[in-house]
Coordinates of C-alpha atoms in Angstrom, one line a residue:
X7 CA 104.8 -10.1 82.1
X8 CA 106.2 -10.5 78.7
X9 CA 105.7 -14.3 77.1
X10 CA 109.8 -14.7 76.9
X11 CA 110.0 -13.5 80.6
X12 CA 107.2 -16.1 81.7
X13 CA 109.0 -19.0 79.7
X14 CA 112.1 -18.5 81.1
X15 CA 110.2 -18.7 84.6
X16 CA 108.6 -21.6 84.2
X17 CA 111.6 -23.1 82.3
X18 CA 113.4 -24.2 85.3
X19 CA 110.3 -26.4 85.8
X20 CA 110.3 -28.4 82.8
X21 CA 111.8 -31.3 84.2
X22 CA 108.7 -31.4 86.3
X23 CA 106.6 -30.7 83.7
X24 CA 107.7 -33.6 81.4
X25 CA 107.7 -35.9 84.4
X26 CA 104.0 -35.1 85.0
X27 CA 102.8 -35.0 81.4
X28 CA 102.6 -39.1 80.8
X29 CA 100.1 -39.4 83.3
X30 CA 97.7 -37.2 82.0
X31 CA 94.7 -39.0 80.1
X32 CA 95.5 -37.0 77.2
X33 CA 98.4 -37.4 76.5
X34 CA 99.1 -38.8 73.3
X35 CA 102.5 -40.2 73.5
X36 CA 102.1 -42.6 76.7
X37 CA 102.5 -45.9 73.8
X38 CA 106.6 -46.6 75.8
X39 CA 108.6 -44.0 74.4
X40 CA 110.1 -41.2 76.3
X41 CA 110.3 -37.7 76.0
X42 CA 113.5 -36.9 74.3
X43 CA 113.0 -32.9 74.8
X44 CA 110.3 -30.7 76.0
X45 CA 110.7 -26.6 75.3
X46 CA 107.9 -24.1 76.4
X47 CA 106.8 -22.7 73.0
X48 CA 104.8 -19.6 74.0
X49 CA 103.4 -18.7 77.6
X50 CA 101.0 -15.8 77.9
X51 CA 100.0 -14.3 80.9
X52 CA 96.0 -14.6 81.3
X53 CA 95.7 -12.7 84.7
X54 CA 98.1 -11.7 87.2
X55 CA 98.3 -12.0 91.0
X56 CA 97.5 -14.9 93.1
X57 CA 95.9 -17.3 91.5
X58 CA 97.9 -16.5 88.4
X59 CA 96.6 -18.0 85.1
X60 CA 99.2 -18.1 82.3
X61 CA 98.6 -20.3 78.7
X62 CA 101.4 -22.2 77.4
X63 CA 101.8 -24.5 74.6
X64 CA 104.5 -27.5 74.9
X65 CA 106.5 -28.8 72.2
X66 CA 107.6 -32.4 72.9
X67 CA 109.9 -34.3 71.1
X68 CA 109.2 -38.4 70.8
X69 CA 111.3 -40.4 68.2
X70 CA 112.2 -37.3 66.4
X71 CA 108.7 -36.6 66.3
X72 CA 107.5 -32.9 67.9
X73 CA 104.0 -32.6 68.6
X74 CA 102.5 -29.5 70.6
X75 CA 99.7 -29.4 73.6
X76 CA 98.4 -26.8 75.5
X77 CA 98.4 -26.3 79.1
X78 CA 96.4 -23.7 81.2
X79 CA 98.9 -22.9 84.2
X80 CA 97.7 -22.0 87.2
X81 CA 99.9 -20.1 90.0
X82 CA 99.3 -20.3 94.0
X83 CA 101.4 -19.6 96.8
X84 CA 99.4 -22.2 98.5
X85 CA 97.4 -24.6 97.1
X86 CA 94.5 -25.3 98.4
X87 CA 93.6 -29.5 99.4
X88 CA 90.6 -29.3 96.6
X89 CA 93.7 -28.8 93.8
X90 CA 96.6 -31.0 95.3
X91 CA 95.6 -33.8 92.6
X92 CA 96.2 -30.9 90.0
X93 CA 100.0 -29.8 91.1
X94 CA 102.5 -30.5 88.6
X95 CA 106.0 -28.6 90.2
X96 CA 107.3 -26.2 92.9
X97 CA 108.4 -23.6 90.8
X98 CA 112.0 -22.6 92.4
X99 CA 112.5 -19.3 94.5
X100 CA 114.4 -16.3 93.0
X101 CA 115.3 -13.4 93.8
X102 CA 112.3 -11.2 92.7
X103 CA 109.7 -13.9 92.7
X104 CA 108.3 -16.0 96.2
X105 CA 108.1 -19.4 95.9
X106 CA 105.3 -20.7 94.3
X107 CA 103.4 -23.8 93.4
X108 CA 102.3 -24.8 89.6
X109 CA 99.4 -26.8 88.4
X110 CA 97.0 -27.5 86.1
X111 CA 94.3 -24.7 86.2
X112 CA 91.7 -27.0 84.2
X113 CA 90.4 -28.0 87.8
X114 CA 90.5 -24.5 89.1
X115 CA 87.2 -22.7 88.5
X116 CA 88.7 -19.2 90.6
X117 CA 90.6 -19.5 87.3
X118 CA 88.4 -20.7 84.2
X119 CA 86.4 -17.6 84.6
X120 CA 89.0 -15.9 82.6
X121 CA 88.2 -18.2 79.4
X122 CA 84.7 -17.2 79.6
X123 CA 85.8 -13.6 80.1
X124 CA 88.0 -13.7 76.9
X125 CA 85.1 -14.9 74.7
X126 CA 82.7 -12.4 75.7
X127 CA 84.4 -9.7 75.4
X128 CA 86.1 -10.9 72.4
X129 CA 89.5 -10.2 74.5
X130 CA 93.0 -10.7 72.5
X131 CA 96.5 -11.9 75.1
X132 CA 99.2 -11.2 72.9
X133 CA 98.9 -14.2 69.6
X134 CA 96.1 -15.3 72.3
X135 CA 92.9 -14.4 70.6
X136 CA 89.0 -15.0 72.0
X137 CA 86.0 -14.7 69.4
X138 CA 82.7 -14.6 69.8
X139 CA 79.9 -15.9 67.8
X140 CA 78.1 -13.2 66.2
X141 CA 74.8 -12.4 68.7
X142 CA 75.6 -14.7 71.4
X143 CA 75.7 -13.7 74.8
X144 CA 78.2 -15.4 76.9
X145 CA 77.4 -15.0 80.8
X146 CA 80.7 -14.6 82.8
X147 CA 79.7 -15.9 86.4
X148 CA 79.3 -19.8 86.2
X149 CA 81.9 -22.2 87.6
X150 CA 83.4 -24.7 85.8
X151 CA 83.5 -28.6 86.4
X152 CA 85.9 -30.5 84.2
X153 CA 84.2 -33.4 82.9
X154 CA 86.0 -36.3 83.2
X155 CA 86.5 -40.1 81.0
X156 CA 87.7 -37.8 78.0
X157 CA 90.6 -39.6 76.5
X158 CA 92.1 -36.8 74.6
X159 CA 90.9 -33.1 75.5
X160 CA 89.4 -32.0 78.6
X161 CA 86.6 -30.7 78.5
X162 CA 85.2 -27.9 81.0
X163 CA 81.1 -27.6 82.3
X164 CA 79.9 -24.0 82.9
X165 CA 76.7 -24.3 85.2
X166 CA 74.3 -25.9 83.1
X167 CA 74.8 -23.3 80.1
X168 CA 78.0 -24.1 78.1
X169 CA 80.7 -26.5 77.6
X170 CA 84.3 -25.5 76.7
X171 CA 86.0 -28.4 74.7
X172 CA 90.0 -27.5 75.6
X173 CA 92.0 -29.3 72.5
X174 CA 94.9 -30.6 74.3
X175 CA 97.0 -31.7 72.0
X176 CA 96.5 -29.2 68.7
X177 CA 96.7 -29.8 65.5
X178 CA 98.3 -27.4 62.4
X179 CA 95.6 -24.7 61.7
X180 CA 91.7 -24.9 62.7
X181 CA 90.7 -27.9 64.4
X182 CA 88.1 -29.8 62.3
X183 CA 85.6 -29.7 65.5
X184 CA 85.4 -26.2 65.0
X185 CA 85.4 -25.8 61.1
X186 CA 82.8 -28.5 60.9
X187 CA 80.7 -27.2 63.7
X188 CA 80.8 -23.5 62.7
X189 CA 79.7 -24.2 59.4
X190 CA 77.0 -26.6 60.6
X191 CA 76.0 -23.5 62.9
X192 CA 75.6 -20.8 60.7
X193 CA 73.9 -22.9 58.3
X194 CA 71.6 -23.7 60.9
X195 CA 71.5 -27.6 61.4
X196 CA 69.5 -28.5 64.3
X197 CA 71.3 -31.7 65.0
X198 CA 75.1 -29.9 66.4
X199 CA 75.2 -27.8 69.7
X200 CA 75.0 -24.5 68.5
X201 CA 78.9 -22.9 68.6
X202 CA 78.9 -19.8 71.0
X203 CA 82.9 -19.0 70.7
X204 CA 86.3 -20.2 70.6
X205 CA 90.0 -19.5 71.4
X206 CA 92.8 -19.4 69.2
X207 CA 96.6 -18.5 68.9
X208 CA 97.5 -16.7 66.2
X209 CA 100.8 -18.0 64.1
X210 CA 104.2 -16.0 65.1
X211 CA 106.8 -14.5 63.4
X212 CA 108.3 -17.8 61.8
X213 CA 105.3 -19.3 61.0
X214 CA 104.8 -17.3 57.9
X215 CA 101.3 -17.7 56.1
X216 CA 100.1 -20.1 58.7
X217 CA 97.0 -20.4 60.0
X218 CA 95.7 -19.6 63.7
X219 CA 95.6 -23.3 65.9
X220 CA 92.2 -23.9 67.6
X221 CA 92.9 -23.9 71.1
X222 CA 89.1 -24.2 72.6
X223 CA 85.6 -24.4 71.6
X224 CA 82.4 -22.8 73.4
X225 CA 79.2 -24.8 72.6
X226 CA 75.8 -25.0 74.0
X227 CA 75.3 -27.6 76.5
X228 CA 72.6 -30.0 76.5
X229 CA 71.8 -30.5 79.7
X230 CA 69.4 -32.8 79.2
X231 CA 71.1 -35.3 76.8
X232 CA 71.3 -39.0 77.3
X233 CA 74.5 -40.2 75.6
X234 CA 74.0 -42.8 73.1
X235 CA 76.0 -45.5 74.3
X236 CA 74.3 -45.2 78.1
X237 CA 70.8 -45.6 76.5
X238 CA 72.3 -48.5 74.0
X239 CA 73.7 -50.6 77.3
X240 CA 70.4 -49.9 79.1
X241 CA 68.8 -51.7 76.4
X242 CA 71.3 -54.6 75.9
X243 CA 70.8 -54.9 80.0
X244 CA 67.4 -55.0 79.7
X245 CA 67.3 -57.4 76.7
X246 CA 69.7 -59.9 78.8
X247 CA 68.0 -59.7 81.7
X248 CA 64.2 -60.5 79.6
X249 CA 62.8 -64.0 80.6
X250 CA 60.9 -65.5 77.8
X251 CA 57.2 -66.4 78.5
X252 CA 56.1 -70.2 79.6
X253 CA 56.0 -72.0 76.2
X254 CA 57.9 -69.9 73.6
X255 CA 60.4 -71.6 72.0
X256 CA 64.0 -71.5 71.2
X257 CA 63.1 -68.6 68.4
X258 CA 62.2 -66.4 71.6
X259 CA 66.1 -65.7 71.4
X260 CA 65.9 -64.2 68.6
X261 CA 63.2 -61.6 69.4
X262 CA 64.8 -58.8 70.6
X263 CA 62.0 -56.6 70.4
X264 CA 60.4 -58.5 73.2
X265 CA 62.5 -56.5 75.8
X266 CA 60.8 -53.8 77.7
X267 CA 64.1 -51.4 76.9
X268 CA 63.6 -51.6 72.7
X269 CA 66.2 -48.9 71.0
X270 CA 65.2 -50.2 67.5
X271 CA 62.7 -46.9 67.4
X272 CA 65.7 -44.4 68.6
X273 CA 68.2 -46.2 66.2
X274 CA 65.6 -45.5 63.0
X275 CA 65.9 -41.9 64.4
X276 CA 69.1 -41.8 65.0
X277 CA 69.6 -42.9 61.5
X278 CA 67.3 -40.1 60.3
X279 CA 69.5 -37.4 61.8
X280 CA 72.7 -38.6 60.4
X281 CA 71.5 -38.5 57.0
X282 CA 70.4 -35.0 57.7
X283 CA 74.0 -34.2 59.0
X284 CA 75.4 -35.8 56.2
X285 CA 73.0 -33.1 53.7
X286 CA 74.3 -30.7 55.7
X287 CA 77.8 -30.8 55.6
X288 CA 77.2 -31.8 51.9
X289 CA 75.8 -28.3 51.0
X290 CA 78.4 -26.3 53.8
X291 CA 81.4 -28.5 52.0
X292 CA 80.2 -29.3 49.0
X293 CA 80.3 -32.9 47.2
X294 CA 83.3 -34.6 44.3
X295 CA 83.1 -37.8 42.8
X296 CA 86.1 -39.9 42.1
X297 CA 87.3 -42.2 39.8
X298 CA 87.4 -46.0 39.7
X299 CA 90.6 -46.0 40.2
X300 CA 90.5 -44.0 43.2
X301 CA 88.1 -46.9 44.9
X302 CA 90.6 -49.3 43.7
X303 CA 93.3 -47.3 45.3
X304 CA 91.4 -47.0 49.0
X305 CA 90.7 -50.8 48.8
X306 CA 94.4 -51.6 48.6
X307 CA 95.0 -49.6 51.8
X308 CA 92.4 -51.0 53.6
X309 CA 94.3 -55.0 52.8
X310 CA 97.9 -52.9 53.0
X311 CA 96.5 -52.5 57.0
X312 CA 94.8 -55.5 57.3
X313 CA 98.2 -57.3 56.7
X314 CA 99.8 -54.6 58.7
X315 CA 97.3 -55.6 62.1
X316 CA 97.8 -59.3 61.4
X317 CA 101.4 -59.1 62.2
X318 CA 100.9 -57.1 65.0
X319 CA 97.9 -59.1 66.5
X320 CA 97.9 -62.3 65.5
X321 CA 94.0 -63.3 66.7
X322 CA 92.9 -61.4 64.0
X323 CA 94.5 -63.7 61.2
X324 CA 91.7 -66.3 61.2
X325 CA 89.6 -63.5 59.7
X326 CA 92.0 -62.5 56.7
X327 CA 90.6 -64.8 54.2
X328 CA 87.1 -63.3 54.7
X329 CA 88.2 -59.5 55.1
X330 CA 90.3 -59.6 51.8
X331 CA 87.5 -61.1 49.9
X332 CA 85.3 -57.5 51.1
X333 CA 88.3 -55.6 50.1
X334 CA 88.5 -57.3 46.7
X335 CA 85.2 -57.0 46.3
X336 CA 85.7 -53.2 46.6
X337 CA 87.9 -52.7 44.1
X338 CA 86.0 -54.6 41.4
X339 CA 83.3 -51.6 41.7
X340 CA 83.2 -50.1 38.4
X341 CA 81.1 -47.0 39.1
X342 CA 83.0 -43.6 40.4
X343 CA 82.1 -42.5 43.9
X344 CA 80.4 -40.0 45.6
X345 CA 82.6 -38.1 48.2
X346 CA 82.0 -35.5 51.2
X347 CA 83.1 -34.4 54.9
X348 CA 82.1 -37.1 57.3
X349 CA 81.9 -37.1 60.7
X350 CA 85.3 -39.6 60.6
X351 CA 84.5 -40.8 64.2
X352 CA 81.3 -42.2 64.3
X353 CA 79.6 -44.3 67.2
X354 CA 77.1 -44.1 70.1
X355 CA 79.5 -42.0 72.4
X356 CA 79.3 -39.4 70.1
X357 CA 75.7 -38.4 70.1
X358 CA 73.4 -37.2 72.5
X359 CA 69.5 -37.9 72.9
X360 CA 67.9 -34.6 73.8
X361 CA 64.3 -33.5 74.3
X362 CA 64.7 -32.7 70.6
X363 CA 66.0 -35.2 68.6
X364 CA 69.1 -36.6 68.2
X365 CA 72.6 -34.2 68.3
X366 CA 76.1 -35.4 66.8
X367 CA 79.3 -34.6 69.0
X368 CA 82.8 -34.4 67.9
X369 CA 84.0 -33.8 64.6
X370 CA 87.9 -34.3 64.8
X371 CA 87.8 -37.9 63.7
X372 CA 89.9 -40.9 64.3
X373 CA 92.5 -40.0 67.2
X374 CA 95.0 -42.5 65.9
X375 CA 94.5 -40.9 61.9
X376 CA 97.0 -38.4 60.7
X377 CA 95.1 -35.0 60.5
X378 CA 95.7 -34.9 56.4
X379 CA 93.6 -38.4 56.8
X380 CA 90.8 -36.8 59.4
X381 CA 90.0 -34.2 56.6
X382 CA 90.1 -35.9 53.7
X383 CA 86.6 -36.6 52.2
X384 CA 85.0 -39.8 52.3
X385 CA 81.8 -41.3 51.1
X386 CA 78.9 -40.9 54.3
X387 CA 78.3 -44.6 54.3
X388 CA 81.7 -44.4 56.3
X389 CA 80.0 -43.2 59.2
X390 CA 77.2 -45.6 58.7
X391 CA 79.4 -48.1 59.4
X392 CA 80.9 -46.6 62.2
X393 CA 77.6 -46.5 63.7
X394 CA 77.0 -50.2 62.5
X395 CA 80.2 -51.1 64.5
X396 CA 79.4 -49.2 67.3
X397 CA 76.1 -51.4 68.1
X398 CA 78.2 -54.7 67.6
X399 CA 80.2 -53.3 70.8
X400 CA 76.9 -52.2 72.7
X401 CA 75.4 -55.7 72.6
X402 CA 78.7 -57.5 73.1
X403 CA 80.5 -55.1 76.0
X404 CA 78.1 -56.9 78.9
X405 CA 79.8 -60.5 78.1
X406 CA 83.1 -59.4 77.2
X407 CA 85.2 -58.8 80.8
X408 CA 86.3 -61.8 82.2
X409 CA 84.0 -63.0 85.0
X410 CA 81.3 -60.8 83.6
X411 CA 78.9 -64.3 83.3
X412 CA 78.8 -67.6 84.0
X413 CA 80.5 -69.4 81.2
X414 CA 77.7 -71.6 80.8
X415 CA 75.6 -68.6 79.7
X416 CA 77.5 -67.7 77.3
X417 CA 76.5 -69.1 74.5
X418 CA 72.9 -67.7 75.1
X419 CA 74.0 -64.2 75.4
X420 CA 76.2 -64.6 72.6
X421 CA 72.7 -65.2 70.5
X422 CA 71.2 -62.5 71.9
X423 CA 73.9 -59.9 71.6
X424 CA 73.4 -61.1 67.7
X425 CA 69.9 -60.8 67.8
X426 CA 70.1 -57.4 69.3
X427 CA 73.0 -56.1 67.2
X428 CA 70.8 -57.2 64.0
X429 CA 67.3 -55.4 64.9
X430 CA 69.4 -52.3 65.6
X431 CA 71.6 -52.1 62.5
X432 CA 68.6 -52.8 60.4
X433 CA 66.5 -49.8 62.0
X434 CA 69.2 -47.8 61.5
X435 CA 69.6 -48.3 58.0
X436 CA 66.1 -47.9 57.4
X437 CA 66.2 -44.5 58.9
X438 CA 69.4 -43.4 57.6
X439 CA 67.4 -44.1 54.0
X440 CA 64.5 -43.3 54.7
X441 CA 65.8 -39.5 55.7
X442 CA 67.9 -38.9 52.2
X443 CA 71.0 -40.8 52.5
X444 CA 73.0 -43.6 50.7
X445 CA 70.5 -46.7 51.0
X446 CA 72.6 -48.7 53.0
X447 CA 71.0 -52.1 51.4
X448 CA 71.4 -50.9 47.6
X449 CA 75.5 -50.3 48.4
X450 CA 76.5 -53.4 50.2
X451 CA 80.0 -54.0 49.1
X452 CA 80.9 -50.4 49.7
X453 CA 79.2 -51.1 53.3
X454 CA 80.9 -54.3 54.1
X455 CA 84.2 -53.1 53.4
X456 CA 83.6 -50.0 55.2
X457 CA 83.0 -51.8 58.4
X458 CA 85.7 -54.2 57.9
X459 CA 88.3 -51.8 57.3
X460 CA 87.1 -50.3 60.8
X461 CA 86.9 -53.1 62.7
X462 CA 90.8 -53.5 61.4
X463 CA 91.0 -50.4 62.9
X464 CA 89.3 -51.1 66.1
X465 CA 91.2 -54.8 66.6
X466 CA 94.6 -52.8 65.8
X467 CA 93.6 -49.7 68.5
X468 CA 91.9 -52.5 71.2
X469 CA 95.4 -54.4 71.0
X470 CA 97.5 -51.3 71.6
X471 CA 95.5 -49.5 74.5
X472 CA 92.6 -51.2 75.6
X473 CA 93.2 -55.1 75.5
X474 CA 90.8 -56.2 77.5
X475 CA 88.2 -54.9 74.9
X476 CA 90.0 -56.9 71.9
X477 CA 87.4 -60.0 71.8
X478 CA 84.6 -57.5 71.4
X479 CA 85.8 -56.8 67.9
X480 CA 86.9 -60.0 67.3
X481 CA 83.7 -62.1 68.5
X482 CA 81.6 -59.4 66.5
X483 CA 84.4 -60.9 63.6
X484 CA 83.7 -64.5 63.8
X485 CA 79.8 -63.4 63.5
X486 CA 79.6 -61.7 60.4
X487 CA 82.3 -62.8 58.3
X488 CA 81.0 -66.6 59.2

């Protein structure tokens, strides 16, 4: 079936289809405005019959704004119970085709097959183009399990070999997931899942000298990773839950190493392996140094937003005075600095302890960050701070929900979420310089203004999608600009 044959089939169900998209998880426009249009911009044919598997891309219009996702259609006469939650329309009889229903084939492992298919034979669909990683061997009979929590892709499990990131929402040209983690491949950094593939659509006719959009990515999967956060939590648990011994005194509090679940030894490691990443992408990318002026430039944006989130959440303006004062302190840096790629996106959901070591997840950066701000080089104690933020909400995320603990223990957790917060960030650093990188303790301005512009960042995203999480920025606030 030709792709402007399969559009205009599945046009009559676009209605449908822009009534279903908002619910999705990843979709990015769900902030109160509605679609204005929705056109199917290409729809390729994957495999024929019934199930039918057909690729289509989606440009939807918000505010005079288009952006583009992809959607792996799925066709059935009869859908089975196992993929009712997956239906999006009843596409409409005609004369030469039965009535059939349409749904999202992400959940449909009879289906995902095909992907794997594609990328080990190195298969092309019309501008729908599967490539294979020089020497790897793809396997072509697992099932796929879509793993779910992802806020903005979906990603698919394949047995206990692969994982298949699907890039819902694309971006112009290669997704930085794939550019950062294809160069970190072939250069071969132990500390990124080793790429195996990916899937991309070629640009059409009036795209002119564009580049091919990253569709998918096929990575190793570590199978026998511990995320980052999990193990962080299982150690703030533990560390609440620790019942000082007979006699010790009010500095017991303070002693977070006295818990039986310690992370302060895997944060000095984890430390370690960023620094090595941040090598790595040095020598893949390469390095620049910019001006004073430049610095000066970036600290005025970071107070341009910090004015911006005070308007629009107002519990963050007790903190101004002290935020500012980083920011000024900023721009009074005389010396050039040293910039690189970054992660962009850097906290304990994105890394994985395996057997091995530590491995870092997810390149694309900041969701809410335009993608000419995602690539733009940065100095690596960006990240570091990232990370440094990320254990403030790991020791305060027990206390935060409302009813979580009695309000009289409060104030004793409070000290302790400090207390854990500290020993971690600490080992961290020490690792992070003792493994080659930017010695957190010899740049603290550049540090401190770092992770205040990302906690404006956090306080600013908290308030628009998760607001039950805004007092865990904010309490980590009234700690450390006190």
């Amino acid at each position: 079936m030709a792709g402007d044959r399969a559009a205009a089939r599945f046009g009559s169900s676009v209605r449908s289809i822009a009534a279903w998209l908002p619910r999705q998880r990843w979709f990015g426009g769900k902030d109160g405005r509605r679609i204005d249009d929705l056109s199917i911009g290409s729809a390729i044919e994957l495999r024929s019959g019934d199930p039918g598997l057909h690729h289509l891309t989606l440009d939807v219009v918000q505010d005079g704004v288009t952006d583009r996702y992809q959607v792996l259609l799925g066709v059935r006469r009869d859908l089975p119970g196992r993929l009712r939650h997956a239906e999006i329309a009843v596409l409409a009889d005609g004369r030469d085709e039965p009535k059939a229903r349409l749904y999202d084939a992400a959940f449909d492992p009879d289906l995902t097959r095909t992907l794997l298919a594609g990328l080990a034979d190195g298969a092309a669909a019309g501008p729908l183009r599967f490539h294979r990683m020089p020497g790897a061997r793809i396997r072509t009979d697992l099932a796929s399990l879509p793993i779910t929590g992802e806020q903005s892709n979906t990603s698919l499990l394949f047995g206990d070999a692969y994982i298949c990131k699907l890039f819902r929402r694309l971006s112009r040209g290669v997704n930085l997931d794939l550019e950062v983690n294809l160069a970190l491949t072939r250069d071969g950094c132990a500390h990124v899942p080793a790429v195996l593939g990916w899937i991309e659509l070629a640009p059409g006719p009036r795209d002119g000298d564009a580049e091919p959009v990253t569709l998918g990515l096929l990575s190793d999967y570590l199978h026998t990773g511990a995320d980052g956060w999990s193990l962080a939590i299982a150690s703030v648990r533990d560390w609440y839950a620790h019942t000082p011994a007979p006699g010790e005194d009010e500095w017991a509090e303070l002693d977070a190493s006295a818990a039986g679940g310690d992370f302060a030894a895997e944060a000095e490691r984890l430390g370690a392996a960023t620094a090595q990443v941040h090598g790595a992408l040095a020598d893949a990318f390469g390095a620049e140094t910019v001006p004073a002026r430049e610095v000066r430039a970036m600290a005025a944006r970071m107070n341009d937003e910090l004015t911006a989130t005070c308007r629009a959440v107002p519990a963050l303006a007790p903190h101004a005075k002290a935020l500012t004062a980083a920011f000024v302190e900023l721009a009074a840096l005389a010396d050039p600095l040293a910039v690189q790629r970054v992660h962009g996106d850097y906290h304990l959901g994105q890394v994985l302890r395996t057997e091995s070591g530590w491995t870092l997840l997810d390149f694309e950066g900041e969701p809410a960050r335009s993608p000419d701000e995602r690539r733009a080089l940065a100095h690596p104690l960006r990240d570091v701070a990232g990370m440094l933020r990320s254990f403030e909400y790991a020791a305060r995320f027990l206390i935060t929900k409302p009813g979580s603990v009695p309000p009289e223990a409060r104030p004793r957790l409070e000290t302790r979420a400090q207390a854990w917060a500290a020993r971690n960030r600490a080992a961290f650093c020490r690792g992070y310089a003792a493994a080659g990188g930017s010695d957190p303790a010899a740049h603290g301005a550049l540090l401190r203004a770092f992770e205040f512009e990302k906690a404006v960042y956090e306080v600013r995203y908290e308030a628009r999608h998760r607001p039950a999480w805004l007092p865990v920025p904010l309490g980590s606030l009234a700690h450390l600009t006190a």
